[in-house]
PDB file of N, CA, C and O in Angstrom:
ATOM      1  N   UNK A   1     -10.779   6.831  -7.949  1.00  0.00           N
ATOM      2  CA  UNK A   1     -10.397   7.539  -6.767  1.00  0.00           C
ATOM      3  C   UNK A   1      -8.912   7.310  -6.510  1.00  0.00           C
ATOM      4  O   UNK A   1      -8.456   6.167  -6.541  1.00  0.00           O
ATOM      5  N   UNK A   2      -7.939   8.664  -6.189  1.00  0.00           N
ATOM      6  CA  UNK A   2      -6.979   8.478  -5.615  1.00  0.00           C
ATOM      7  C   UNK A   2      -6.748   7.654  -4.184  1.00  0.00           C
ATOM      8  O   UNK A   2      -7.761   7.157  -3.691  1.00  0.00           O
ATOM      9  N   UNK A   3      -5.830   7.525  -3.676  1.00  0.00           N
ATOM     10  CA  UNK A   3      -5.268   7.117  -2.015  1.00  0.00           C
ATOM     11  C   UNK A   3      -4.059   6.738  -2.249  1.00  0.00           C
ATOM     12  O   UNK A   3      -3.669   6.435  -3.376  1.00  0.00           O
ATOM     13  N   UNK A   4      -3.221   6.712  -1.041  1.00  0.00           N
ATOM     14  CA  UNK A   4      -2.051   7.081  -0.465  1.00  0.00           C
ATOM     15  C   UNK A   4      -1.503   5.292  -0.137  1.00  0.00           C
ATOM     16  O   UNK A   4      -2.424   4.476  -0.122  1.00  0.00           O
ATOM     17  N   UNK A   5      -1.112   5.145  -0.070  1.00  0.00           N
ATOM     18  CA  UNK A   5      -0.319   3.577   0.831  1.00  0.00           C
ATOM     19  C   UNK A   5       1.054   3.951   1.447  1.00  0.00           C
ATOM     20  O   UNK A   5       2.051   4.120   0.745  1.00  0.00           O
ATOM     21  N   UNK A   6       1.054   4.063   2.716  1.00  0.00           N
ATOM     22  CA  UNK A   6       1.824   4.027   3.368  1.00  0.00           C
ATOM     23  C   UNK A   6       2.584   2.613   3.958  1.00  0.00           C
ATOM     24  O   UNK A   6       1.866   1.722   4.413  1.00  0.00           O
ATOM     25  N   UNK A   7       3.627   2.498   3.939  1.00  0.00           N
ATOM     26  CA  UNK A   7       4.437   1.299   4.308  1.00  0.00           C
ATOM     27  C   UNK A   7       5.429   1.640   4.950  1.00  0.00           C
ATOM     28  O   UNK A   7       6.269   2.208   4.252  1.00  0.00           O
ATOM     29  N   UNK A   8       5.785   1.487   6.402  1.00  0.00           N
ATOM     30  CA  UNK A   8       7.221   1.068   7.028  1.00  0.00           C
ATOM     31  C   UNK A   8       7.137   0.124   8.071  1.00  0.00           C
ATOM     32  O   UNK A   8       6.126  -0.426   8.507  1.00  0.00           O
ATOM     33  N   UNK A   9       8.608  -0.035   8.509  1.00  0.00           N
ATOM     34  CA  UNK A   9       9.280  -0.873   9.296  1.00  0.00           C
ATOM     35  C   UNK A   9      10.615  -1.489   8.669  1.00  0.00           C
ATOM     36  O   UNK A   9      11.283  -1.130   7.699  1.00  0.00           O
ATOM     37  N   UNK A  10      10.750  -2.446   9.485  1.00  0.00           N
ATOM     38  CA  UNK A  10      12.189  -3.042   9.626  1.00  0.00           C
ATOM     39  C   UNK A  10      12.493  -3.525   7.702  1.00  0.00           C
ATOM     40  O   UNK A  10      11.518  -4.103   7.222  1.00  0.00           O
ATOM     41  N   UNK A  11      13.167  -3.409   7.144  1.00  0.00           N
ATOM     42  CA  UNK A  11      13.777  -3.518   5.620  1.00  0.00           C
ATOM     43  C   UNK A  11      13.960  -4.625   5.669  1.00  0.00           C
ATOM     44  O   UNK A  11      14.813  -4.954   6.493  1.00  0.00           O
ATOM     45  N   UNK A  12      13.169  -5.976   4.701  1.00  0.00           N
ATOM     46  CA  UNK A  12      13.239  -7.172   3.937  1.00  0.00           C
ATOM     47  C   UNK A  12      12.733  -7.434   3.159  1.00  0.00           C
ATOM     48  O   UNK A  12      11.580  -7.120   2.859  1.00  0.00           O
ATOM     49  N   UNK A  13      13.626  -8.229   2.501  1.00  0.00           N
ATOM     50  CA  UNK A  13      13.340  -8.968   0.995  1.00  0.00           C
ATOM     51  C   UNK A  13      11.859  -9.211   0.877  1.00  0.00           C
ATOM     52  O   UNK A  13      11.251  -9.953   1.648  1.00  0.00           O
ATOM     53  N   UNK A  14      11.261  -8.503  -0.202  1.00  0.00           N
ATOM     54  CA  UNK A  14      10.007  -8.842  -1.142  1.00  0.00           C
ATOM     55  C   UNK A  14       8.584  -7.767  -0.709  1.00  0.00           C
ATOM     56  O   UNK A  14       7.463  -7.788  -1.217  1.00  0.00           O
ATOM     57  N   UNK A  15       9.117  -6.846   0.422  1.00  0.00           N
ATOM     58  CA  UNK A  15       8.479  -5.970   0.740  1.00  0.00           C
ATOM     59  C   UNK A  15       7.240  -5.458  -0.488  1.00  0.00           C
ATOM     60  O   UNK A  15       6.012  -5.507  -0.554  1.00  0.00           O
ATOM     61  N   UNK A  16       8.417  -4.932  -1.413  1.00  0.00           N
ATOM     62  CA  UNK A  16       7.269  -4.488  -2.488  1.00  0.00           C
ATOM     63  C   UNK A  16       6.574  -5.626  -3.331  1.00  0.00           C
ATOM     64  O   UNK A  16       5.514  -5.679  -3.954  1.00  0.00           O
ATOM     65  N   UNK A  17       7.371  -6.313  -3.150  1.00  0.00           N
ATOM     66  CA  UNK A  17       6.926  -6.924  -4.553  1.00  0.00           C
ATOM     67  C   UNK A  17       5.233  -7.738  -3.524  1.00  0.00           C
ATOM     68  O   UNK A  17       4.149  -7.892  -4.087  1.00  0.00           O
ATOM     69  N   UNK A  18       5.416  -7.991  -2.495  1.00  0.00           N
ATOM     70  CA  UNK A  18       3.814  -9.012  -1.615  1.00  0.00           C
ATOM     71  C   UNK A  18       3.175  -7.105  -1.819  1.00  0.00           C
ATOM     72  O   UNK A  18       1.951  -7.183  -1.926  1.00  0.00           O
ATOM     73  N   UNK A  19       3.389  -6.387  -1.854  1.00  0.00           N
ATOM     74  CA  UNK A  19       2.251  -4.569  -2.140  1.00  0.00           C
ATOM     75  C   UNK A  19       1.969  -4.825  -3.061  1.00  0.00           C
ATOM     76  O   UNK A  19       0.768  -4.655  -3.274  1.00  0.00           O
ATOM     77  N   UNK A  20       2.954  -5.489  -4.432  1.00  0.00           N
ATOM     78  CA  UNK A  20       2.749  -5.115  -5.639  1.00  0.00           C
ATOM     79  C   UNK A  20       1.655  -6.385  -6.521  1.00  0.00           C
ATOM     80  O   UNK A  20       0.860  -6.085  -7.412  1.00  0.00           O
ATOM     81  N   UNK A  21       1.837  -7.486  -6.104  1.00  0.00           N
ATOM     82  CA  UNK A  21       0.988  -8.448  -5.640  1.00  0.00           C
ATOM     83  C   UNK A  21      -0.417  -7.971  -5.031  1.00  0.00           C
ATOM     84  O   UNK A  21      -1.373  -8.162  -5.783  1.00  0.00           O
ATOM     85  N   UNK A  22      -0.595  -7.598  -4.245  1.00  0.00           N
ATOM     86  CA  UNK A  22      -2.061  -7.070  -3.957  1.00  0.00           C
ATOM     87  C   UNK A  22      -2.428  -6.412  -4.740  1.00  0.00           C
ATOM     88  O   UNK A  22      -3.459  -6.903  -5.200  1.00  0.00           O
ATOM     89  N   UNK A  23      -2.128  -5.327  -5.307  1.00  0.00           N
ATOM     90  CA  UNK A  23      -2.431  -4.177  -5.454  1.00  0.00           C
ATOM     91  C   UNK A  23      -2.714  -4.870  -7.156  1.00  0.00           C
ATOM     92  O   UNK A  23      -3.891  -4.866  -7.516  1.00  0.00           O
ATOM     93  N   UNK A  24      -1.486  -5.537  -8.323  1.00  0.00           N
ATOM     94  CA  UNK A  24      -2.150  -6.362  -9.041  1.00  0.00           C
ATOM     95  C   UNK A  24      -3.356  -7.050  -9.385  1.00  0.00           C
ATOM     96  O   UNK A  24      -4.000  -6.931 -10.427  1.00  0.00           O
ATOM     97  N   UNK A  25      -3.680  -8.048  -8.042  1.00  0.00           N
ATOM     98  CA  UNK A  25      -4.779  -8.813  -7.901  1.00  0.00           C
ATOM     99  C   UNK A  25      -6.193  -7.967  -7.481  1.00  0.00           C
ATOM    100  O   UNK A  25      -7.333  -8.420  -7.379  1.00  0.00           O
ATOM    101  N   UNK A  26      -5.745  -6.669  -7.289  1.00  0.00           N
ATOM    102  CA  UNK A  26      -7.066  -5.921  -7.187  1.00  0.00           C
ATOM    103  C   UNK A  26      -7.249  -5.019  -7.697  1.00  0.00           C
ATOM    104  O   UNK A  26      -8.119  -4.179  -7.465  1.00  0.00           O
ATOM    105  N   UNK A  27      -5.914  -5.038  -9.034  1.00  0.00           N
ATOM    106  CA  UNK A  27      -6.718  -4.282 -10.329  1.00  0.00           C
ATOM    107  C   UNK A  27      -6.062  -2.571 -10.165  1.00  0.00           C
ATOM    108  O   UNK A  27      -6.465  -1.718 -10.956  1.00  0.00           O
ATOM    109  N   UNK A  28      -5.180  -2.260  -9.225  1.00  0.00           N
ATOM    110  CA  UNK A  28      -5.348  -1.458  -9.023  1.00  0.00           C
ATOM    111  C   UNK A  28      -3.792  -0.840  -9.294  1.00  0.00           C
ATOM    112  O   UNK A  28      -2.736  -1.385  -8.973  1.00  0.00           O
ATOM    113  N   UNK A  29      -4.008   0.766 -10.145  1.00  0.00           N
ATOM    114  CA  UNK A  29      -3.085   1.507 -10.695  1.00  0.00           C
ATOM    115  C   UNK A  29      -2.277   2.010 -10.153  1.00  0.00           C
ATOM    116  O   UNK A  29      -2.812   2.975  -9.606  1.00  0.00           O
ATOM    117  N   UNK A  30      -0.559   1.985  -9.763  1.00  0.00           N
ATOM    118  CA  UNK A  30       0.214   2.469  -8.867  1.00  0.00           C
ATOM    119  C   UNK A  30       0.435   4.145  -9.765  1.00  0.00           C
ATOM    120  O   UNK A  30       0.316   3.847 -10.953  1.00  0.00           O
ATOM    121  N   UNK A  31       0.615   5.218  -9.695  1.00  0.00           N
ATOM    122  CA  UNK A  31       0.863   6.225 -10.183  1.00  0.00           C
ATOM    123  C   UNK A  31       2.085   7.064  -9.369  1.00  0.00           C
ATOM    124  O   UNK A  31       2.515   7.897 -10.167  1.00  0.00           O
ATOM    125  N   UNK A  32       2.456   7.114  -8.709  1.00  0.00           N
ATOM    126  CA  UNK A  32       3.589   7.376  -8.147  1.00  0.00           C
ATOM    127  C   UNK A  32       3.798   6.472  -6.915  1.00  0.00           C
ATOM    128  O   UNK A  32       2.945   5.983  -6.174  1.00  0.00           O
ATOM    129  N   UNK A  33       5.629   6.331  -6.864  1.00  0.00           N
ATOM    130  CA  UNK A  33       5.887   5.798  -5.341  1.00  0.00           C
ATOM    131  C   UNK A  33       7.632   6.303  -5.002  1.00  0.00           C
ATOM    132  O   UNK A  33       8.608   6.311  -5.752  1.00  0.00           O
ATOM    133  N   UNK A  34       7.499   6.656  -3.685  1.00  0.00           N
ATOM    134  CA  UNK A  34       8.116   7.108  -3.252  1.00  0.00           C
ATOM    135  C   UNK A  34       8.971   6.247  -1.828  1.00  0.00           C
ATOM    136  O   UNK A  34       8.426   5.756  -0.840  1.00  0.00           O
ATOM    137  N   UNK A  35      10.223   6.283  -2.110  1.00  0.00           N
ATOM    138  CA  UNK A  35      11.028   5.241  -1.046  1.00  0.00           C
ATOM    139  C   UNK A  35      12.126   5.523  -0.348  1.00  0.00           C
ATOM    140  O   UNK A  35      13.193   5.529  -0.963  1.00  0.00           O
ATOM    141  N   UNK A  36      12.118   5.730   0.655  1.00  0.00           N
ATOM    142  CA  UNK A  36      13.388   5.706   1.615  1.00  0.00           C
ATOM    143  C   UNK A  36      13.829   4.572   2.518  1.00  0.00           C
ATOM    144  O   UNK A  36      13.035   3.719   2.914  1.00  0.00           O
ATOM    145  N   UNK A  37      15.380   4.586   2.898  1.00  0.00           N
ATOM    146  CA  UNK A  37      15.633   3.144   3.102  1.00  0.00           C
ATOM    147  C   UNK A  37      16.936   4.078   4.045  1.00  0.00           C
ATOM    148  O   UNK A  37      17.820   4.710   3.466  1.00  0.00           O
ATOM    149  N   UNK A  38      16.816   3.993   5.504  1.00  0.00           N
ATOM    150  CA  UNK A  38      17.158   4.690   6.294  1.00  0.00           C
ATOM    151  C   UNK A  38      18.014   3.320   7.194  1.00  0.00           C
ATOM    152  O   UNK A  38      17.361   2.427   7.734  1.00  0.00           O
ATOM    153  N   UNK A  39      19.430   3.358   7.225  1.00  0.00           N
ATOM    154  CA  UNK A  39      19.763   1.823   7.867  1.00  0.00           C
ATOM    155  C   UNK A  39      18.871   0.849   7.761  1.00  0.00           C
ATOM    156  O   UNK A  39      18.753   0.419   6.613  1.00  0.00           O
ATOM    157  N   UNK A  40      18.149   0.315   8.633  1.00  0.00           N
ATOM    158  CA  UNK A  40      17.701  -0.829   8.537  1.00  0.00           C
ATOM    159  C   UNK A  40      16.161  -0.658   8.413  1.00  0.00           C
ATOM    160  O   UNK A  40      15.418  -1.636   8.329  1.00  0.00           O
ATOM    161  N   UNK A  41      15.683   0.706   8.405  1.00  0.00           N
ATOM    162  CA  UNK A  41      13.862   1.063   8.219  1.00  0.00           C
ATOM    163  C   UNK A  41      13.458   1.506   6.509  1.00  0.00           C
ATOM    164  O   UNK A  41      13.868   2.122   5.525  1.00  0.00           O
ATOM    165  N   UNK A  42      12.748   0.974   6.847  1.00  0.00           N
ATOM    166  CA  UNK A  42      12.117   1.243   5.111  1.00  0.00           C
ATOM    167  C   UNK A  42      10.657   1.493   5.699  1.00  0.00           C
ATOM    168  O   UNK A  42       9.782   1.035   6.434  1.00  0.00           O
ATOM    169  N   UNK A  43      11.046   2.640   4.778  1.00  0.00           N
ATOM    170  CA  UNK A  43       9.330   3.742   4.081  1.00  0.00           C
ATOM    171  C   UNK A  43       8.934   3.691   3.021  1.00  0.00           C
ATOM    172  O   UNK A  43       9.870   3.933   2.259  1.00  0.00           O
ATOM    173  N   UNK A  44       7.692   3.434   2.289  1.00  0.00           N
ATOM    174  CA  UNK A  44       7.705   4.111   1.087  1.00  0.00           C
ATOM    175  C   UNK A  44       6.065   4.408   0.674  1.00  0.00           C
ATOM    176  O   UNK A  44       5.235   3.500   0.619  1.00  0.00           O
ATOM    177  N   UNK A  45       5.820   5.541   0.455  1.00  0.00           N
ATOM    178  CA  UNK A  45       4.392   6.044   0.461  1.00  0.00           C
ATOM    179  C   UNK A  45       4.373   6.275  -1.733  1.00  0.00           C
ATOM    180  O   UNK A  45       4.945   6.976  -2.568  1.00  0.00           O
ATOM    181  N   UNK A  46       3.005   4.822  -1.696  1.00  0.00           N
ATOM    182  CA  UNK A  46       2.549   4.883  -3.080  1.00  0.00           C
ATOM    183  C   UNK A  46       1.488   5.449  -3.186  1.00  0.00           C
ATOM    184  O   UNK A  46       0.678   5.176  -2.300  1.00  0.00           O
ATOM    185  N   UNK A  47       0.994   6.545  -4.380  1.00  0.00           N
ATOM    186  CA  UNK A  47       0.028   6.804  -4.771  1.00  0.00           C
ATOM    187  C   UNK A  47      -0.678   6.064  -5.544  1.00  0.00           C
ATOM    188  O   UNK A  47       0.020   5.534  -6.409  1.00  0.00           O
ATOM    189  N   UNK A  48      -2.334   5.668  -5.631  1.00  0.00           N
ATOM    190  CA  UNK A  48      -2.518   4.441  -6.159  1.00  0.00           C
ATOM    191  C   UNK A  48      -3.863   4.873  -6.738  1.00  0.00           C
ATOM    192  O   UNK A  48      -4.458   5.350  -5.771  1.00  0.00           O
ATOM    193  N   UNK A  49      -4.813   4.973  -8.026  1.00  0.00           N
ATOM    194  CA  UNK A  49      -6.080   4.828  -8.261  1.00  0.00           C
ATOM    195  C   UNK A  49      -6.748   3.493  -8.219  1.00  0.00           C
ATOM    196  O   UNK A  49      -6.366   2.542  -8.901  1.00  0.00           O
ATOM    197  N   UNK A  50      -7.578   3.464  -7.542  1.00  0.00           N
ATOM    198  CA  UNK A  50      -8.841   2.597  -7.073  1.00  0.00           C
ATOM    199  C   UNK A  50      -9.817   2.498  -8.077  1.00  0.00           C
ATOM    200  O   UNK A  50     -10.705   3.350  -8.038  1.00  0.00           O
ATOM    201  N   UNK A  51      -9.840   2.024  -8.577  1.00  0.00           N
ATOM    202  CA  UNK A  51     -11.532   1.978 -10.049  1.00  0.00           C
ATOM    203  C   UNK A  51     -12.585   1.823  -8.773  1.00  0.00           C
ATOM    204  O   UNK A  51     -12.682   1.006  -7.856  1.00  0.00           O
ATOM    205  N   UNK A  52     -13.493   3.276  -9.255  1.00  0.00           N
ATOM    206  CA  UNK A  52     -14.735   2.917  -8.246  1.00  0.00           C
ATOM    207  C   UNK A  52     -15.490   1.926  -7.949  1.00  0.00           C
ATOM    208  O   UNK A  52     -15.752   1.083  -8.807  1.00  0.00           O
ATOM    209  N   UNK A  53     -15.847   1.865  -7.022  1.00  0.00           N
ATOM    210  CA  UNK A  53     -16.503   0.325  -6.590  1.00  0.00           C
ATOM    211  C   UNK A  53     -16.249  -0.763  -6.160  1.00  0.00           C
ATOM    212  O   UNK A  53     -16.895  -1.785  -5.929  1.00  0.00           O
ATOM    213  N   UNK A  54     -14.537  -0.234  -6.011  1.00  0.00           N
ATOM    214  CA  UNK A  54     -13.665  -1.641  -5.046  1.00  0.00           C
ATOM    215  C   UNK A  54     -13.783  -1.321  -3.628  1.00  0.00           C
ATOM    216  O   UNK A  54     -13.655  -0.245  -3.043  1.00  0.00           O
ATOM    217  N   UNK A  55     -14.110  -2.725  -3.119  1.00  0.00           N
ATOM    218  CA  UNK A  55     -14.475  -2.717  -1.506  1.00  0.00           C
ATOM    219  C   UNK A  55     -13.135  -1.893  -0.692  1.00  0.00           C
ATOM    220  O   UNK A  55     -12.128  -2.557  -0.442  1.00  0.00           O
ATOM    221  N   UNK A  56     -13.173  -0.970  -0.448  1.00  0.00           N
ATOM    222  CA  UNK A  56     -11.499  -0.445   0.084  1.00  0.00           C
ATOM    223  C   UNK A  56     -11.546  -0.807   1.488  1.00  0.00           C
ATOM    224  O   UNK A  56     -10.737  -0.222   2.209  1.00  0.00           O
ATOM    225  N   UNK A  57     -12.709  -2.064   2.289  1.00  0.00           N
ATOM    226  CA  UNK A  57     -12.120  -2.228   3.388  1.00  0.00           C
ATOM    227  C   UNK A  57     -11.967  -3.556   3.519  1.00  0.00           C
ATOM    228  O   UNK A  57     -11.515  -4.165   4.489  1.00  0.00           O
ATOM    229  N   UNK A  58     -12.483  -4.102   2.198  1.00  0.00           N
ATOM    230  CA  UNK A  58     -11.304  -5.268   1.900  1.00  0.00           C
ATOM    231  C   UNK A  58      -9.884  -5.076   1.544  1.00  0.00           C
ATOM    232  O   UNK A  58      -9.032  -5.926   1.804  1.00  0.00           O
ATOM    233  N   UNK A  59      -9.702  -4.278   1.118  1.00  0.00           N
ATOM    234  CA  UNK A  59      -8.308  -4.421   0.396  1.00  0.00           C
ATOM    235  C   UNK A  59      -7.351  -3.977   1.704  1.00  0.00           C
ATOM    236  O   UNK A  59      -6.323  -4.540   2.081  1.00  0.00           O
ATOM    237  N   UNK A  60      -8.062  -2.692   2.330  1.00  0.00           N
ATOM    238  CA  UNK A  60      -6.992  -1.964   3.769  1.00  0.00           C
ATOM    239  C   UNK A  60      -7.256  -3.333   4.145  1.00  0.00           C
ATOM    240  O   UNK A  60      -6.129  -3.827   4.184  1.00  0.00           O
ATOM    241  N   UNK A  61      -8.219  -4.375   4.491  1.00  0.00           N
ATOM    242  CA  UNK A  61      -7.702  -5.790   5.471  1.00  0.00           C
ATOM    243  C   UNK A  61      -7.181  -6.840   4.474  1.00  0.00           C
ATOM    244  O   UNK A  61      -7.476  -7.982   4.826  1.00  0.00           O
ATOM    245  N   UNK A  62      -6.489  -6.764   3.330  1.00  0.00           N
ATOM    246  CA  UNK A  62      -5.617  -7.607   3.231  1.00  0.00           C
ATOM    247  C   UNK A  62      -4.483  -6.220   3.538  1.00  0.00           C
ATOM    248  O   UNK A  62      -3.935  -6.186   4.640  1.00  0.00           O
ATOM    249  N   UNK A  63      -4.316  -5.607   2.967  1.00  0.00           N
ATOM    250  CA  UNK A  63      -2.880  -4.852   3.521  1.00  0.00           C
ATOM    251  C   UNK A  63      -2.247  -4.615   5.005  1.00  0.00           C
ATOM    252  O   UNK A  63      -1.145  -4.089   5.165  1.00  0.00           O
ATOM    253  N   UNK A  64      -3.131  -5.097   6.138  1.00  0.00           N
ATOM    254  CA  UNK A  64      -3.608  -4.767   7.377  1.00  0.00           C
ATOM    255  C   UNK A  64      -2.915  -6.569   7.930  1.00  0.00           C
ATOM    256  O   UNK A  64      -2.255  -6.902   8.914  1.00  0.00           O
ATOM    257  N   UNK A  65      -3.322  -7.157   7.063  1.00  0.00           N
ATOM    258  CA  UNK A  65      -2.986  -8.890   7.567  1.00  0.00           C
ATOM    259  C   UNK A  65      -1.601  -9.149   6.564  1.00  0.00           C
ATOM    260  O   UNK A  65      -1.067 -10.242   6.752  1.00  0.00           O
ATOM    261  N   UNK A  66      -1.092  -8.441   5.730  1.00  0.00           N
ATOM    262  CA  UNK A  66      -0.018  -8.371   4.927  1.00  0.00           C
ATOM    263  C   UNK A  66       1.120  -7.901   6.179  1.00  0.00           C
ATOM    264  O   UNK A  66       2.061  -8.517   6.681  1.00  0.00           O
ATOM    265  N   UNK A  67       0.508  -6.377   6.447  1.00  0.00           N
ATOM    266  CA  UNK A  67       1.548  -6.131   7.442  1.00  0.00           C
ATOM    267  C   UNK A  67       1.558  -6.841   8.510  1.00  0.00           C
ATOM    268  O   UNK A  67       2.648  -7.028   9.050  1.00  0.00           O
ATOM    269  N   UNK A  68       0.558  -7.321   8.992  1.00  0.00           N
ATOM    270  CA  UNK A  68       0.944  -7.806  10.330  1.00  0.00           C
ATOM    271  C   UNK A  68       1.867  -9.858   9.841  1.00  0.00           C
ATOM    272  O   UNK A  68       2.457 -10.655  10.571  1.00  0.00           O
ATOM    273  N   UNK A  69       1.617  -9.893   8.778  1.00  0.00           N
ATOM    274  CA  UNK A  69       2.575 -11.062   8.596  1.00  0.00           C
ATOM    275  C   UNK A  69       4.508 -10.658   8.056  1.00  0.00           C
ATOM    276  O   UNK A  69       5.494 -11.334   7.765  1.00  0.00           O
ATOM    277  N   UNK A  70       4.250  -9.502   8.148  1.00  0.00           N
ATOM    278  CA  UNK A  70       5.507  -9.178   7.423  1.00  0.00           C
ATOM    279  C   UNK A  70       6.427  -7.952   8.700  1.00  0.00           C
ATOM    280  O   UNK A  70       7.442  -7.255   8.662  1.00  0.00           O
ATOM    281  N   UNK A  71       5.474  -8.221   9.586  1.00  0.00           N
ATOM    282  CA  UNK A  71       6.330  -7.148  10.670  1.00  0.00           C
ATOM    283  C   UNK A  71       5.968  -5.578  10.220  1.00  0.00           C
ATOM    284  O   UNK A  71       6.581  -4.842  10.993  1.00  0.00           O
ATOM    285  N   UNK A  72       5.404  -5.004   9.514  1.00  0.00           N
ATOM    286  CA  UNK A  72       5.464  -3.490   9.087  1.00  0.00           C
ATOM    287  C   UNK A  72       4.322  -3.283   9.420  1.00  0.00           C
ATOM    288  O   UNK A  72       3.631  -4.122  10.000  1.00  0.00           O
ATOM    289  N   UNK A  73       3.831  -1.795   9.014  1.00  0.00           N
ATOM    290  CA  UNK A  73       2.956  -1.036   9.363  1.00  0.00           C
ATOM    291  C   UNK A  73       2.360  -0.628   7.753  1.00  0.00           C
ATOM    292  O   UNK A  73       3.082   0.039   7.012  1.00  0.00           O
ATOM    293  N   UNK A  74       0.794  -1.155   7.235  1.00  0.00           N
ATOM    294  CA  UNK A  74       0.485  -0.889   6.213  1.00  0.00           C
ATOM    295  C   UNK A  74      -0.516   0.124   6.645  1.00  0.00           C
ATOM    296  O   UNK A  74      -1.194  -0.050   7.657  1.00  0.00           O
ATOM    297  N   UNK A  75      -0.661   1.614   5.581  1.00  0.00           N
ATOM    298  CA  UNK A  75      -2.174   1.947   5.704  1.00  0.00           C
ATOM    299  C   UNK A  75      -2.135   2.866   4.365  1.00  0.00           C
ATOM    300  O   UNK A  75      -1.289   3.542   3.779  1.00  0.00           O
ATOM    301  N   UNK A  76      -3.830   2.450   4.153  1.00  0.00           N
ATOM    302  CA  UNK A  76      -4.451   3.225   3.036  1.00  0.00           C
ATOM    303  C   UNK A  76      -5.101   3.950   3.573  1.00  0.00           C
ATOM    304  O   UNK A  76      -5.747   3.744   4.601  1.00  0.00           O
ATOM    305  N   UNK A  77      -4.978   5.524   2.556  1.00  0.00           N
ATOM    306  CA  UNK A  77      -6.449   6.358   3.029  1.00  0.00           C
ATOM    307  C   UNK A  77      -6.347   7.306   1.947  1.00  0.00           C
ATOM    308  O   UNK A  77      -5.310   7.680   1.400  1.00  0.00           O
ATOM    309  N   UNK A  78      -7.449   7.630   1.714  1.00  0.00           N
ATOM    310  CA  UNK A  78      -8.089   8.172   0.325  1.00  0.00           C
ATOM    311  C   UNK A  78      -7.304   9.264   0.653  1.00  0.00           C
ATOM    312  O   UNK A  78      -7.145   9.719   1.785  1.00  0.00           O
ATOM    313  N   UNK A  79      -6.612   9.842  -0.826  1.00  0.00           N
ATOM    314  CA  UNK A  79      -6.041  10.908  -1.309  1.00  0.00           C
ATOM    315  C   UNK A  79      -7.895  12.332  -0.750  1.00  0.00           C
ATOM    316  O   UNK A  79      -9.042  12.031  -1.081  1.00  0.00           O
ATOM    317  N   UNK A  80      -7.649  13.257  -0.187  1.00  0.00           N
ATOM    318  CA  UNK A  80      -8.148  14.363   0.687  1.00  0.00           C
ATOM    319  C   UNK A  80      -8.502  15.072  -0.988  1.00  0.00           C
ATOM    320  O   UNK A  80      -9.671  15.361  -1.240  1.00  0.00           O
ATOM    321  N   UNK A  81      -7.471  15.293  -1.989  1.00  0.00           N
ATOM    322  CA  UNK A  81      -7.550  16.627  -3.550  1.00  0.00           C
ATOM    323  C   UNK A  81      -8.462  15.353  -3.947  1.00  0.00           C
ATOM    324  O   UNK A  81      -9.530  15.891  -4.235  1.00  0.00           O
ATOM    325  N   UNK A  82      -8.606  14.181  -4.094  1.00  0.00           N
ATOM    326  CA  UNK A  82      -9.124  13.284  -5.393  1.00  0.00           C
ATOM    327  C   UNK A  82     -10.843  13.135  -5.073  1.00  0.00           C
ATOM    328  O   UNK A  82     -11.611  12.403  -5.698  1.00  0.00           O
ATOM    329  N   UNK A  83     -11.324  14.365  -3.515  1.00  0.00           N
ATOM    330  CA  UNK A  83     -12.939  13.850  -3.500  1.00  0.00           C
ATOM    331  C   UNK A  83     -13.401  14.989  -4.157  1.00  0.00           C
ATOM    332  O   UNK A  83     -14.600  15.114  -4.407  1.00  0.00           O
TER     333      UNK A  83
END
């Protein structure tokens, strides 16, 4: 299954790399990502495949306790074309 990861807020060091870290440890395929870096706000919406059968409301609550330790705003939600 496709889905989306959305990420912003305030721009600091290691942003991607603690996404890229999760998303590693849960196996899971980045296929496109997209980044803007606007003064001091950073966006960047990744497209990501999920191998069926991963708990996706474990993973939105580590990305959910990621952001809230890192100041930003994380969210996943299933790509809408990939059902």
């Amino acid at each position: 299954m496709k889905a989306i990861l959305t990420i912003s807020g305030e721009d600091k060091i290691g942003i991607i790399a603690q996404i890229s870290k999760i998303l590693a440890e849960e196996e899971i395929d980045i296929l496109n990502i997209s980044q803007n870096l606007m003064d001091n706000n950073f966006t960047t919406t990744i497209m990501i495949k999920i191998t069926d059968g991963k708990d996706l409301k474990k993973i939105d609550k580590r990305f959910d306790n990621l952001g809230n330790q890192m100041g930003a705003k994380i969210n996943l939600r299933q790509n809408q074309s990939s059902q």
